[in-house]
PDB file of C-alpha atoms in Angstrom:
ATOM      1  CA  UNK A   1       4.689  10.087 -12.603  1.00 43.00           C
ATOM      2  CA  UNK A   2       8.657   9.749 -12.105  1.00 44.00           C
ATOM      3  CA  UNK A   3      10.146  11.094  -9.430  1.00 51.00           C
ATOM      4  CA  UNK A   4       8.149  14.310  -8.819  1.00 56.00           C
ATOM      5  CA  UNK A   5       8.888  15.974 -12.111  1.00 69.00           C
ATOM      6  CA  UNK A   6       7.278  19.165 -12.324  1.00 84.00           C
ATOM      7  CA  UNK A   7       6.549  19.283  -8.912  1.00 93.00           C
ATOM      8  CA  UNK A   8       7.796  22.658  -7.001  1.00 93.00           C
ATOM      9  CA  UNK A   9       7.770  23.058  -3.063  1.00 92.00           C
ATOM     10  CA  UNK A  10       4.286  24.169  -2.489  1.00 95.00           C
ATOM     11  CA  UNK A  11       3.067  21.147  -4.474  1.00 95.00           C
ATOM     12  CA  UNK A  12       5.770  18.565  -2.110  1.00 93.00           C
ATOM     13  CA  UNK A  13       4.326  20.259   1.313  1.00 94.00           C
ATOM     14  CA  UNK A  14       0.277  19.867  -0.484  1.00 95.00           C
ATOM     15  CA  UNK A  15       1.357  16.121  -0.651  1.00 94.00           C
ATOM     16  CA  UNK A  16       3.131  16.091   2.574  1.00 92.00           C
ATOM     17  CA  UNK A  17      -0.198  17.503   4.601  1.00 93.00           C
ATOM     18  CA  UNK A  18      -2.660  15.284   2.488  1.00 94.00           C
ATOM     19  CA  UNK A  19      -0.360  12.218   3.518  1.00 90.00           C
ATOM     20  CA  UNK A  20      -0.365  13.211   7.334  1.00 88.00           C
ATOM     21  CA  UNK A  21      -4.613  13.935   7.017  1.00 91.00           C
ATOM     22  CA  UNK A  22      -6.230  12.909   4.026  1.00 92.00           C
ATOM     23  CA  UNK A  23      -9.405  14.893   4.895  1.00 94.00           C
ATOM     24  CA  UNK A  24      -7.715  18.521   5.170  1.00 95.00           C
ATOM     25  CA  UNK A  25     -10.207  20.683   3.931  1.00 97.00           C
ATOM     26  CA  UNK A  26      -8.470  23.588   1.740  1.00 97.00           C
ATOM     27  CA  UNK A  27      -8.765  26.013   4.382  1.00 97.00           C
ATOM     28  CA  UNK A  28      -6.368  24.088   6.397  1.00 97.00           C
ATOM     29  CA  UNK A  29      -3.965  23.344   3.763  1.00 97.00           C
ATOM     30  CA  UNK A  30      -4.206  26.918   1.864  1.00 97.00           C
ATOM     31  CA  UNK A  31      -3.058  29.110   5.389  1.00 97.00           C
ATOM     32  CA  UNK A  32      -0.973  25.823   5.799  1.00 96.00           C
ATOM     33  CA  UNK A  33       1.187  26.339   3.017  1.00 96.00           C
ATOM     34  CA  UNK A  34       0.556  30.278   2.649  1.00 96.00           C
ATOM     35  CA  UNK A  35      -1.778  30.330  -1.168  1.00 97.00           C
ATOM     36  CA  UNK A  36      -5.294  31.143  -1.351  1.00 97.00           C
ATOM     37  CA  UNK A  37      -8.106  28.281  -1.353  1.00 97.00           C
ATOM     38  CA  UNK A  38      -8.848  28.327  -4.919  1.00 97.00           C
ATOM     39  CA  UNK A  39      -5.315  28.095  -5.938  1.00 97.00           C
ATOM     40  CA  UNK A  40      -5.235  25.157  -3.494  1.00 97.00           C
ATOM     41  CA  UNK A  41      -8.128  23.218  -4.903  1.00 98.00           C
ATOM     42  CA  UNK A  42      -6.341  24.104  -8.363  1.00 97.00           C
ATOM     43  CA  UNK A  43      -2.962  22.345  -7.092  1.00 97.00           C
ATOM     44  CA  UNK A  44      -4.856  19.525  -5.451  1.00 97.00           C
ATOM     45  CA  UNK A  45      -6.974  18.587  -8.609  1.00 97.00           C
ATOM     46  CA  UNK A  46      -3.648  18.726 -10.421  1.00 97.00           C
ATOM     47  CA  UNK A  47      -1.862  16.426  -8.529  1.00 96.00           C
ATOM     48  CA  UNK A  48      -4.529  14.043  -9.262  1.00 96.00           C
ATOM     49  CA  UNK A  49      -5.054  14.146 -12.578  1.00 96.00           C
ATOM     50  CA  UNK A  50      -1.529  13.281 -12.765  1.00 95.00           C
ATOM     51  CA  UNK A  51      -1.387  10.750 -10.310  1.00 94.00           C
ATOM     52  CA  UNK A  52       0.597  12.263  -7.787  1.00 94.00           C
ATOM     53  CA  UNK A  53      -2.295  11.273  -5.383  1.00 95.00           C
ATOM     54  CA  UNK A  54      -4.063   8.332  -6.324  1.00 93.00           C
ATOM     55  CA  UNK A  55      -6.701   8.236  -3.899  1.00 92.00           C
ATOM     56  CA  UNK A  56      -8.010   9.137  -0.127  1.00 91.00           C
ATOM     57  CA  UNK A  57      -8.996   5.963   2.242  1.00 87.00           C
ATOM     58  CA  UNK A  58      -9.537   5.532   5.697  1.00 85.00           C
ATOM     59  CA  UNK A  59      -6.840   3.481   7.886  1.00 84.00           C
ATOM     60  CA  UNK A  60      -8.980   1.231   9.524  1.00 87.00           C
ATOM     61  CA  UNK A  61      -7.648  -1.146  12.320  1.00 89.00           C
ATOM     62  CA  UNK A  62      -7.340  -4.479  11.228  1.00 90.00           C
ATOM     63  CA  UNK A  63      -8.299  -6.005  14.689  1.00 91.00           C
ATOM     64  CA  UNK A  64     -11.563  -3.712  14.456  1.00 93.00           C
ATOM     65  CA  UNK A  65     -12.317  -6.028  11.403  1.00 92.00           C
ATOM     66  CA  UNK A  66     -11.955  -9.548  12.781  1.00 94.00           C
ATOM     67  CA  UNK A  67      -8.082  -9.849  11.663  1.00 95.00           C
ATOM     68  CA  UNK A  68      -5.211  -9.548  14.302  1.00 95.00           C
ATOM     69  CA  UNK A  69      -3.020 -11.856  12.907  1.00 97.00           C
ATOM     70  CA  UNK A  70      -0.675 -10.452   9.842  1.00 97.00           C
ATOM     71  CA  UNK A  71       2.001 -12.580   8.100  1.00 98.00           C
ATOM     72  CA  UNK A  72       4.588 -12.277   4.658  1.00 98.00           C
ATOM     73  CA  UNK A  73       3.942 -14.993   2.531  1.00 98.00           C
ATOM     74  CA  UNK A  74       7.253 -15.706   0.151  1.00 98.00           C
ATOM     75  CA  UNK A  75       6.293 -16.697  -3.182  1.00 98.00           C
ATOM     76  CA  UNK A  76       8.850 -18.910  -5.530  1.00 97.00           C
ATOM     77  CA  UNK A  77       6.837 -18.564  -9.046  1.00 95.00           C
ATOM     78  CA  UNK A  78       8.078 -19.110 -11.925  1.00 92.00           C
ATOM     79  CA  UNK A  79       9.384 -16.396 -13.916  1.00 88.00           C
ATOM     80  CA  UNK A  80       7.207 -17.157 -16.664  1.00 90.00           C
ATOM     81  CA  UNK A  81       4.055 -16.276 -14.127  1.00 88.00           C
ATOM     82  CA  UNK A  82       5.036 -12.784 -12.934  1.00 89.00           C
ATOM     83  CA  UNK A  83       2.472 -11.011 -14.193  1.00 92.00           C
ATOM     84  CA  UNK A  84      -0.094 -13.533 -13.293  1.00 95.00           C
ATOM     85  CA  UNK A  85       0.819 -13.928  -9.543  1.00 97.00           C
ATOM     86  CA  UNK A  86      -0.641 -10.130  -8.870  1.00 97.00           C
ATOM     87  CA  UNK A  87      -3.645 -11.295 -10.614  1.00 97.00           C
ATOM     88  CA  UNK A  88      -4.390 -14.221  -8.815  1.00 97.00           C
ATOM     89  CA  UNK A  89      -3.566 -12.682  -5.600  1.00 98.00           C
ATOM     90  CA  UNK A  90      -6.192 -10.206  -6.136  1.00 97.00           C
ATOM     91  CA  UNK A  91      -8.675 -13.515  -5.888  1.00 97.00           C
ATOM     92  CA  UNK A  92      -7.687 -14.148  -2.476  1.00 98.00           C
ATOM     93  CA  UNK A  93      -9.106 -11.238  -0.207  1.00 96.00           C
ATOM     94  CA  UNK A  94      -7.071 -11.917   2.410  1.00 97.00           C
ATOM     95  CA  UNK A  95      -3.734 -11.118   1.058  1.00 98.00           C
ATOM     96  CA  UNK A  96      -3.539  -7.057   1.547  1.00 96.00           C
ATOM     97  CA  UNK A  97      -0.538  -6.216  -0.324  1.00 96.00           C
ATOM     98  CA  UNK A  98       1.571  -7.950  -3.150  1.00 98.00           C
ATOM     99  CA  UNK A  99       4.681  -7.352  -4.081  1.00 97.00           C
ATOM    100  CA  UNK A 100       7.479  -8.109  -7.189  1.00 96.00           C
ATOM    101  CA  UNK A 101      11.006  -8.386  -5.609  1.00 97.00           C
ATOM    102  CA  UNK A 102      14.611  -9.396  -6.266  1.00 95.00           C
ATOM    103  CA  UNK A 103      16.335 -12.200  -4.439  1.00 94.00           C
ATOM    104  CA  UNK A 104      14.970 -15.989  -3.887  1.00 95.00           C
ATOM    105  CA  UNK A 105      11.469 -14.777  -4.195  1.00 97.00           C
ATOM    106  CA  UNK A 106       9.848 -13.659  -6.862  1.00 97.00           C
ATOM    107  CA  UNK A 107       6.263 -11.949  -4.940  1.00 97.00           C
ATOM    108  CA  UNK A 108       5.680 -10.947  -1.126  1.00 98.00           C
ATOM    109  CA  UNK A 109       2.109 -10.700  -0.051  1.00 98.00           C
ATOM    110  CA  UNK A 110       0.756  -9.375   3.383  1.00 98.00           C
ATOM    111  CA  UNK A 111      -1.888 -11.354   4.682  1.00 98.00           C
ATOM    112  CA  UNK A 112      -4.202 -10.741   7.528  1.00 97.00           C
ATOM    113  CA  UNK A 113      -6.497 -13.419   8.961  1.00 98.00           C
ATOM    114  CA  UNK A 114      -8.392 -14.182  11.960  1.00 97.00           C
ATOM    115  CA  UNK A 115      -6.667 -16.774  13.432  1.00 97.00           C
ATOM    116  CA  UNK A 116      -3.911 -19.627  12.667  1.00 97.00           C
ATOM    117  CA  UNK A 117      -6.571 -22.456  10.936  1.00 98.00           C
ATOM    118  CA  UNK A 118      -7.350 -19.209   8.220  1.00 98.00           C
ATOM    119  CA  UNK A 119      -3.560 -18.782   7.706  1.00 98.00           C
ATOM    120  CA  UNK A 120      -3.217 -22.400   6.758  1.00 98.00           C
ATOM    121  CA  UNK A 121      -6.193 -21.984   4.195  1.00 98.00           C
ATOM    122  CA  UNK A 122      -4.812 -18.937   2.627  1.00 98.00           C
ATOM    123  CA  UNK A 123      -1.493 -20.449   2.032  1.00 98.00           C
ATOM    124  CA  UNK A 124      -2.798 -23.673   0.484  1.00 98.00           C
ATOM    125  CA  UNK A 125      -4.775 -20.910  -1.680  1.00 98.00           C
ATOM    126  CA  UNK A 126      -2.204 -19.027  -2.827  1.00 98.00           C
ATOM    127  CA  UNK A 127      -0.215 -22.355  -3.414  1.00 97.00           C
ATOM    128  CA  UNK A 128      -2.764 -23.885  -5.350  1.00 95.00           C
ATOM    129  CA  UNK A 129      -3.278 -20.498  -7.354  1.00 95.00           C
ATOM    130  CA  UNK A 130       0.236 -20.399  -8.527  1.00 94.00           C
ATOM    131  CA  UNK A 131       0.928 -23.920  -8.429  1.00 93.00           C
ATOM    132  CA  UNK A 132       4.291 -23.556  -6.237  1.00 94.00           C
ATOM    133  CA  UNK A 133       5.869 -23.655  -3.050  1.00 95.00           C
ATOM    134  CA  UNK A 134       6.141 -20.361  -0.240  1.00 97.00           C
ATOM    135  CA  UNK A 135       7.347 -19.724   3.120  1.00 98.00           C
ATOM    136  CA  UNK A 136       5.769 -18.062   5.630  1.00 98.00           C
ATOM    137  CA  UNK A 137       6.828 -15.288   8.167  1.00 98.00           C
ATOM    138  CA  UNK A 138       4.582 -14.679  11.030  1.00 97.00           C
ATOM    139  CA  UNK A 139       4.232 -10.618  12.234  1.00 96.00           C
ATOM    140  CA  UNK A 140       4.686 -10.889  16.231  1.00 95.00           C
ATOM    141  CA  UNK A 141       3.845  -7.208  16.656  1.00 92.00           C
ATOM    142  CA  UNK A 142       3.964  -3.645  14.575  1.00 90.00           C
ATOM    143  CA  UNK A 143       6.200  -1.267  15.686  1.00 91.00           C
ATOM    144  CA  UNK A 144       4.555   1.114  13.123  1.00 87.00           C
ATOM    145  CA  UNK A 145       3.466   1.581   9.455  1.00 82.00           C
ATOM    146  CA  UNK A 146       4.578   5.032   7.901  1.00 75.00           C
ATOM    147  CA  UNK A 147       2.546   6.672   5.333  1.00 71.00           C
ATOM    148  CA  UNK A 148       5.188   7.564   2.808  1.00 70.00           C
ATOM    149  CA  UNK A 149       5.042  11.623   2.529  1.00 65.00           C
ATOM    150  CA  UNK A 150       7.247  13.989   0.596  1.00 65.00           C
ATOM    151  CA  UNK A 151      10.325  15.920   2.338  1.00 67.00           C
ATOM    152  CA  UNK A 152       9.675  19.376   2.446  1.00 63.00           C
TER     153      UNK A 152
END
């Protein structure tokens, strides 16, 4: 959907409370944003169907898993391969995120591991997947990771 077409206020602040706590229950978000529950749940199934929410997760730690360490993994594919770098990223279930971007680089993928000797397998994976060369940017620490929400 671009750019919130069709969307009025009460639908922006829905999205904006969903985005802060995925597991509102309509209660909350109908005296939240002043409508009744059932014209809630009518906004909210709305805003899926057209893909204004795509989906409700929890944000798990990744240390809680068994991976501390993150890094951002510069990939220089050809341009020929761009839509098969996503796919064979998908493969490797340690890379969390992949990106298209402009500059140098034609993909950035987040990657979170367990420890240094992983990182080094991953790479030569996603190397050997897209037969070409990367550079790799260690995360020391997160400062924080915003969930993107509407302005209101």
């Amino acid at each position: 959907m671009p750019r919130g077409e069709g969307l009025d206020r009460q639908d922006h602040r829905l999205l904006a409370l969903l985005a802060s706590d995925g597991r509102a229950k309509l209660s909350a978000l109908a005296e939240a944003t002043g409508l009744s529950v059932s014209t809630v749940q009518t906004r909210v199934r709305r805003l899926e169907e057209i893909g204004a929410i795509t989906g409700y997760r929890a944000l798990v730690s990744p240390e809680t898993l068994g991976c501390p360490l993150a890094a951002i993994v510069e990939i220089y594919a050809d341009p020929s391969l761009d839509e098969e770098v996503p796919l064979a990223m998908e493969k490797i279930s340690q890379v969390q995120s992949c990106w298209s971007v402009a500059g140098d680089a034609t993909h950035l993928v987040l990657v979170r591991v367990g420890d240094a000797q992983e990182l080094e397998q991953v790479i030569n994976q996603i190397r050997s997947a897209v037969h070409t060369r990367t550079r790799t940017t260690m995360v020391l620490r997160s400062h924080f990771d915003r969930v993107v929400a509407p302005k209101v």
